[in-house]
Amino acid sequence: MQRRTFLRNSALSAGMLALSSKNLMAAIMQQPAYKMKTLRGDIGIFTERGGTIGYYPSKEGYYVIDSEFPDQAKHLIEALQSQKEMPIRMLINTHHHGDHTGGNIAFKGLAQNVVGHVNCLANYKRVAEQSKTEDKQLFQDMTFGDSWKHKAGKEHIRTYYFGAAHTNGDAIIHFENANVAHMGDLLFNQLAPYIDRSAGANIKSWIQVLEKTQKTFSKDTLFIFGHAGNPDNVTGNLDDIAAFKNYLEKLLAFTAEQIKAGKTKAEIVKIPEIPGISWKGSGAERSFSAAYDELTSM
Ligand SMILES: [Zn+2]
Ligand SMILES: [Zn+2]
């Protein structure tokens, strides 16, 4: 038995040595390495892999915003239950993408309600049907339109839908008392965004959505972002909303200039970055591609 263990350990060590540093990094990355951080008013964020999760422990149970992927959702649920054993009152999705709803299934039989914008549910169902993964999803059983209000213990949750943007079904989830607003993928912080035209995304309308966001919230509002160039920067303030709005404005204007100058789509997407935007490591290709398609489809 001992010898067996020794042989196995030796094999493991040899295997470890044979791992290239890249594979070793990949192996390390597979370890559960989530982060949880309380922001204010008991509202916290959970990050591991996928779009940032928000959570709030109310008297009646937990409120969770977005679910990353199944393993990540399990880690979150375990961590929340170890902090305080309580039911999951509600799971709210900011939009339908798999890195925000993939973990919904982990809430099956746990969350009393799953909530999202009507277009979020329509997109979610369509994509699941196309990929024949309906059995791996937990769809919303409650939907809202432009706005929805809900009392959650000492918090008031209010949702805002301002129109097409990253998809045509993105909502902002606002905890009014703490003044914390989850933006989902309406904001990619210092990172080239994903613009999902197959789900009704529209850059011009996205700029207006961000303008409405600027008018609706205050200097004191603490925003949660779906993604960030630096994973530590998934929260921020109105300055970050202005910076991202500036990115989209520059993207549209610059792409329009290139089209006017007679450049083809293949030429435009090869341009390494939008002049005036110096986000480190941000691949502008997908932004240019979406902007070109939007501008030439009108
Ligand atoms: Zn996302
Ligand atoms: Zn998304």
Coordinates of C-alpha atoms and ligand atoms in Angstrom, one line a residue:
M1 CA 0.0 0.0 0.0
Q2 CA 2.8 2.3 1.0
R3 CA 4.7 1.5 -2.1
R4 CA 1.7 2.1 -4.2
T5 CA 1.3 5.5 -2.7
F6 CA 5.0 6.2 -3.2
L7 CA 4.7 5.2 -6.9
R8 CA 1.6 7.3 -7.3
N9 CA 3.3 10.3 -5.7
S10 CA 6.4 9.8 -7.8
A11 CA 4.3 9.6 -10.9
L12 CA 2.5 12.8 -9.8
S13 CA 5.7 14.6 -9.2
A14 CA 7.1 13.5 -12.6
G15 CA 3.9 14.6 -14.1
M16 CA 4.0 18.0 -12.3
L17 CA 7.6 18.5 -13.6
A18 CA 6.5 17.7 -17.1
L19 CA 3.8 20.3 -17.0
S20 CA 4.8 23.4 -19.0
S21 CA 4.3 26.6 -17.1
K22 CA 1.3 27.4 -19.2
N23 CA -0.4 24.1 -18.3
L24 CA 0.6 24.6 -14.7
M25 CA -1.2 28.0 -14.8
A26 CA -4.2 26.3 -16.3
A27 CA -4.2 23.7 -13.6
I28 CA -4.0 26.4 -10.9
M29 CA -6.8 28.3 -12.7
Q30 CA -9.1 25.3 -12.4
Q31 CA -8.9 25.5 -8.6
P32 CA -11.9 27.2 -7.1
A33 CA -10.5 30.7 -6.6
Y34 CA -13.5 32.9 -6.0
K35 CA -13.5 36.2 -4.3
M36 CA -16.2 37.7 -2.2
K37 CA -16.3 41.3 -1.0
T38 CA -18.9 43.3 0.9
L39 CA -19.5 46.7 -0.7
R40 CA -22.0 48.5 1.5
G41 CA -25.4 48.0 3.1
D42 CA -24.6 44.3 3.3
I43 CA -24.5 44.1 -0.5
G44 CA -21.6 42.1 -1.8
I45 CA -20.0 40.8 -5.0
F46 CA -18.8 37.3 -5.9
T47 CA -16.3 36.9 -8.7
E48 CA -14.8 33.7 -10.1
R49 CA -15.4 33.0 -13.8
G50 CA -18.1 34.9 -15.8
G51 CA -20.1 38.1 -15.1
T52 CA -19.8 39.5 -11.6
I53 CA -22.5 38.3 -9.2
G54 CA -24.1 40.6 -6.7
Y55 CA -25.8 39.3 -3.5
Y56 CA -27.8 40.7 -0.6
P57 CA -28.9 38.9 2.6
S58 CA -32.3 40.2 3.5
K59 CA -34.5 39.1 6.5
E60 CA -36.4 36.7 4.2
G61 CA -33.4 35.2 2.5
Y62 CA -30.8 35.9 -0.1
Y63 CA -31.2 38.0 -3.2
V64 CA -28.7 37.1 -5.9
I65 CA -28.0 39.0 -9.1
D66 CA -26.7 36.7 -12.0
S67 CA -25.2 33.2 -11.6
E68 CA -22.0 32.9 -13.6
F69 CA -21.7 29.1 -14.5
P70 CA -22.9 26.0 -12.6
D71 CA -19.7 25.3 -10.6
Q72 CA -19.4 29.0 -9.7
A73 CA -23.0 29.2 -8.6
K74 CA -22.5 26.2 -6.3
H75 CA -19.4 27.8 -4.8
L76 CA -21.5 31.0 -4.1
I77 CA -24.4 29.1 -2.6
E78 CA -22.1 27.1 -0.3
A79 CA -20.3 30.3 0.7
L80 CA -23.6 32.2 1.4
Q81 CA -25.0 29.2 3.4
S82 CA -21.8 29.0 5.5
Q83 CA -22.1 32.8 6.3
K84 CA -25.8 32.4 7.3
E85 CA -28.1 29.6 6.6
M86 CA -31.1 31.1 4.8
P87 CA -33.3 30.4 1.8
I88 CA -32.6 32.0 -1.5
R89 CA -35.5 34.4 -1.9
M90 CA -34.8 35.5 -5.4
L91 CA -32.3 35.2 -8.3
I92 CA -32.4 38.2 -10.7
N93 CA -30.7 38.1 -14.1
T94 CA -29.3 41.2 -15.7
H95 CA -29.5 39.6 -19.2
H96 CA -29.5 36.1 -20.8
H97 CA -25.8 35.5 -21.6
G98 CA -24.4 32.1 -20.4
D99 CA -21.8 33.8 -18.2
H100 CA -24.7 35.4 -16.3
T101 CA -27.4 32.6 -16.4
G102 CA -25.3 29.4 -16.8
G103 CA -25.4 28.9 -13.1
N104 CA -29.2 29.4 -12.8
I105 CA -29.6 25.6 -12.8
A106 CA -27.8 25.4 -9.4
F107 CA -30.7 27.4 -7.9
K108 CA -33.3 24.9 -9.0
G109 CA -35.5 24.0 -6.0
L110 CA -33.6 26.7 -4.0
A111 CA -34.6 30.1 -5.4
Q112 CA -38.2 31.0 -4.8
N113 CA -38.3 33.1 -7.9
V114 CA -36.1 33.8 -10.9
V115 CA -36.6 37.3 -12.3
G116 CA -35.5 39.1 -15.5
H117 CA -36.6 41.5 -18.3
V118 CA -39.1 40.1 -20.8
N119 CA -36.5 40.2 -23.6
C120 CA -33.9 38.5 -21.3
L121 CA -36.3 35.5 -21.0
A122 CA -37.1 35.5 -24.7
N123 CA -33.3 35.5 -25.6
Y124 CA -32.5 33.0 -23.0
K125 CA -35.2 30.5 -24.3
R126 CA -34.2 31.1 -27.9
V127 CA -30.5 30.4 -27.3
A128 CA -31.3 27.3 -25.1
E129 CA -33.6 25.9 -27.8
Q130 CA -31.0 26.5 -30.5
S131 CA -28.4 24.7 -28.5
K132 CA -30.8 22.1 -27.2
T133 CA -29.8 22.8 -23.6
E134 CA -33.2 23.6 -22.1
D135 CA -32.8 20.9 -19.5
K136 CA -29.6 22.7 -18.2
Q137 CA -31.3 26.0 -17.6
L138 CA -33.6 27.5 -15.0
F139 CA -35.7 30.1 -16.8
Q140 CA -37.3 33.2 -15.2
D141 CA -40.7 32.6 -13.7
M142 CA -41.3 36.4 -13.3
T143 CA -40.5 39.0 -15.9
F144 CA -40.7 42.8 -15.9
G145 CA -40.9 45.6 -18.5
D146 CA -39.4 49.1 -18.3
S147 CA -39.4 49.1 -14.5
W148 CA -40.2 46.9 -11.5
K149 CA -40.1 47.5 -7.7
H150 CA -39.7 45.0 -5.0
K151 CA -39.3 45.3 -1.2
A152 CA -36.5 43.1 0.1
G153 CA -36.3 43.5 3.9
K154 CA -34.8 46.9 4.6
E155 CA -33.9 47.3 1.0
H156 CA -36.0 48.4 -2.0
I157 CA -34.9 46.8 -5.2
R158 CA -35.8 48.7 -8.4
T159 CA -35.0 47.6 -12.0
Y160 CA -34.5 49.9 -15.0
Y161 CA -34.8 49.0 -18.6
F162 CA -33.6 51.8 -20.9
G163 CA -33.6 50.0 -24.3
A164 CA -31.3 48.0 -26.6
A165 CA -27.6 48.1 -25.7
H166 CA -25.3 45.1 -25.2
T167 CA -28.4 43.0 -26.0
N168 CA -32.0 44.1 -26.2
G169 CA -32.7 42.7 -22.7
D170 CA -30.3 44.3 -20.3
A171 CA -31.6 45.7 -17.0
I172 CA -30.0 47.6 -14.2
I173 CA -30.8 46.3 -10.7
H174 CA -30.7 49.0 -8.1
F175 CA -30.6 48.5 -4.3
E176 CA -32.0 51.9 -3.5
N177 CA -31.1 52.3 0.2
A178 CA -27.5 51.2 -0.2
N179 CA -27.5 53.0 -3.6
V180 CA -25.7 50.1 -5.3
A181 CA -26.6 49.4 -8.9
H182 CA -25.7 46.2 -10.8
M183 CA -25.1 47.2 -14.4
G184 CA -24.5 43.6 -15.7
D185 CA -22.9 43.9 -19.2
L186 CA -24.2 47.4 -19.8
L187 CA -20.7 48.3 -18.7
F188 CA -17.4 46.7 -19.7
N189 CA -14.9 48.6 -17.5
Q190 CA -11.8 49.5 -19.5
L191 CA -12.4 46.5 -21.7
A192 CA -13.6 46.2 -25.3
P193 CA -17.2 45.1 -25.0
Y194 CA -19.1 42.2 -26.5
I195 CA -21.8 43.6 -28.7
D196 CA -24.4 40.8 -29.3
R197 CA -26.2 41.9 -32.5
S198 CA -27.8 38.4 -32.7
A199 CA -29.7 39.4 -29.5
G200 CA -30.7 42.9 -30.7
A201 CA -27.6 44.8 -29.5
N202 CA -27.3 48.4 -30.8
I203 CA -24.4 50.8 -30.1
K204 CA -26.3 54.0 -30.9
S205 CA -29.0 53.0 -28.5
W206 CA -26.4 51.8 -25.9
I207 CA -25.0 55.3 -25.8
Q208 CA -28.5 56.6 -25.0
V209 CA -28.9 53.9 -22.3
L210 CA -25.7 55.2 -20.7
E211 CA -27.0 58.8 -20.9
K212 CA -30.2 57.7 -19.1
T213 CA -28.0 55.9 -16.5
Q214 CA -26.0 59.1 -15.9
K215 CA -29.3 61.0 -15.3
T216 CA -30.9 58.4 -13.1
F217 CA -28.1 57.8 -10.7
S218 CA -26.0 60.0 -8.5
K219 CA -22.4 60.7 -7.7
D220 CA -22.8 58.5 -4.7
T221 CA -24.1 55.5 -6.6
L222 CA -21.7 52.5 -6.4
F223 CA -22.0 50.5 -9.7
I224 CA -21.2 46.8 -10.2
F225 CA -19.9 45.9 -13.7
G226 CA -20.2 42.6 -15.5
H227 CA -16.6 42.6 -16.6
A228 CA -13.4 44.7 -16.4
G229 CA -10.0 44.8 -18.0
N230 CA -8.5 44.5 -14.5
P231 CA -10.6 41.9 -12.6
D232 CA -10.2 44.1 -9.5
N233 CA -12.1 46.9 -11.2
V234 CA -15.6 45.4 -11.4
T235 CA -17.1 48.3 -9.3
G236 CA -17.0 52.0 -10.0
N237 CA -18.9 55.3 -10.3
L238 CA -20.4 57.7 -12.8
D239 CA -16.9 58.5 -14.1
D240 CA -16.6 54.9 -15.4
I241 CA -20.0 55.3 -17.1
A242 CA -18.8 58.4 -18.8
A243 CA -15.5 56.7 -19.9
F244 CA -17.4 53.8 -21.4
K245 CA -19.9 56.1 -23.2
N246 CA -17.0 58.0 -24.6
Y247 CA -15.6 54.6 -25.9
L248 CA -18.8 53.8 -27.7
E249 CA -19.1 57.3 -29.2
K250 CA -15.6 57.2 -30.5
L251 CA -16.1 53.7 -31.8
L252 CA -19.1 54.7 -33.8
A253 CA -17.7 58.0 -35.1
F254 CA -14.3 56.5 -36.1
T255 CA -15.9 53.5 -37.8
A256 CA -18.2 55.8 -39.7
E257 CA -15.2 57.9 -40.9
Q258 CA -13.4 54.7 -42.1
I259 CA -16.5 53.6 -44.1
K260 CA -16.8 57.1 -45.6
A261 CA -13.2 56.9 -46.6
G262 CA -14.0 53.7 -48.6
K263 CA -12.4 51.2 -46.2
T264 CA -13.8 47.6 -46.3
K265 CA -14.9 45.7 -43.2
A266 CA -11.8 43.5 -43.4
E267 CA -9.6 46.5 -43.4
I268 CA -11.4 48.2 -40.5
V269 CA -11.4 45.2 -38.1
K270 CA -7.6 45.0 -38.5
I271 CA -7.1 48.5 -37.0
P272 CA -5.5 47.8 -33.7
E273 CA -7.3 50.4 -31.6
I274 CA -9.7 53.3 -31.6
P275 CA -7.7 56.5 -31.7
G276 CA -7.9 58.2 -28.3
I277 CA -8.7 55.0 -26.4
S278 CA -5.7 53.4 -24.7
W279 CA -7.2 50.5 -22.9
K280 CA -4.4 48.0 -22.4
G281 CA -4.8 44.7 -24.2
S282 CA -8.3 45.5 -25.5
G283 CA -8.9 43.8 -28.8
A284 CA -10.9 46.3 -30.8
E285 CA -11.8 43.8 -33.6
R286 CA -15.2 42.7 -32.2
S287 CA -16.1 46.3 -31.5
F288 CA -15.2 47.4 -35.1
S289 CA -17.0 44.4 -36.5
A290 CA -20.2 45.2 -34.7
A291 CA -20.0 48.9 -35.4
Y292 CA -19.4 48.3 -39.1
D293 CA -22.5 45.9 -39.3
E294 CA -24.6 48.4 -37.4
L295 CA -23.6 51.4 -39.6
T296 CA -24.0 49.6 -42.9
S297 CA -27.3 47.9 -42.0
M298 CA -29.2 51.2 -41.7
Ligands
ZN1 ZN -20.9 38.8 -19.5
ZN2 ZN -23.4 39.6 -21.8

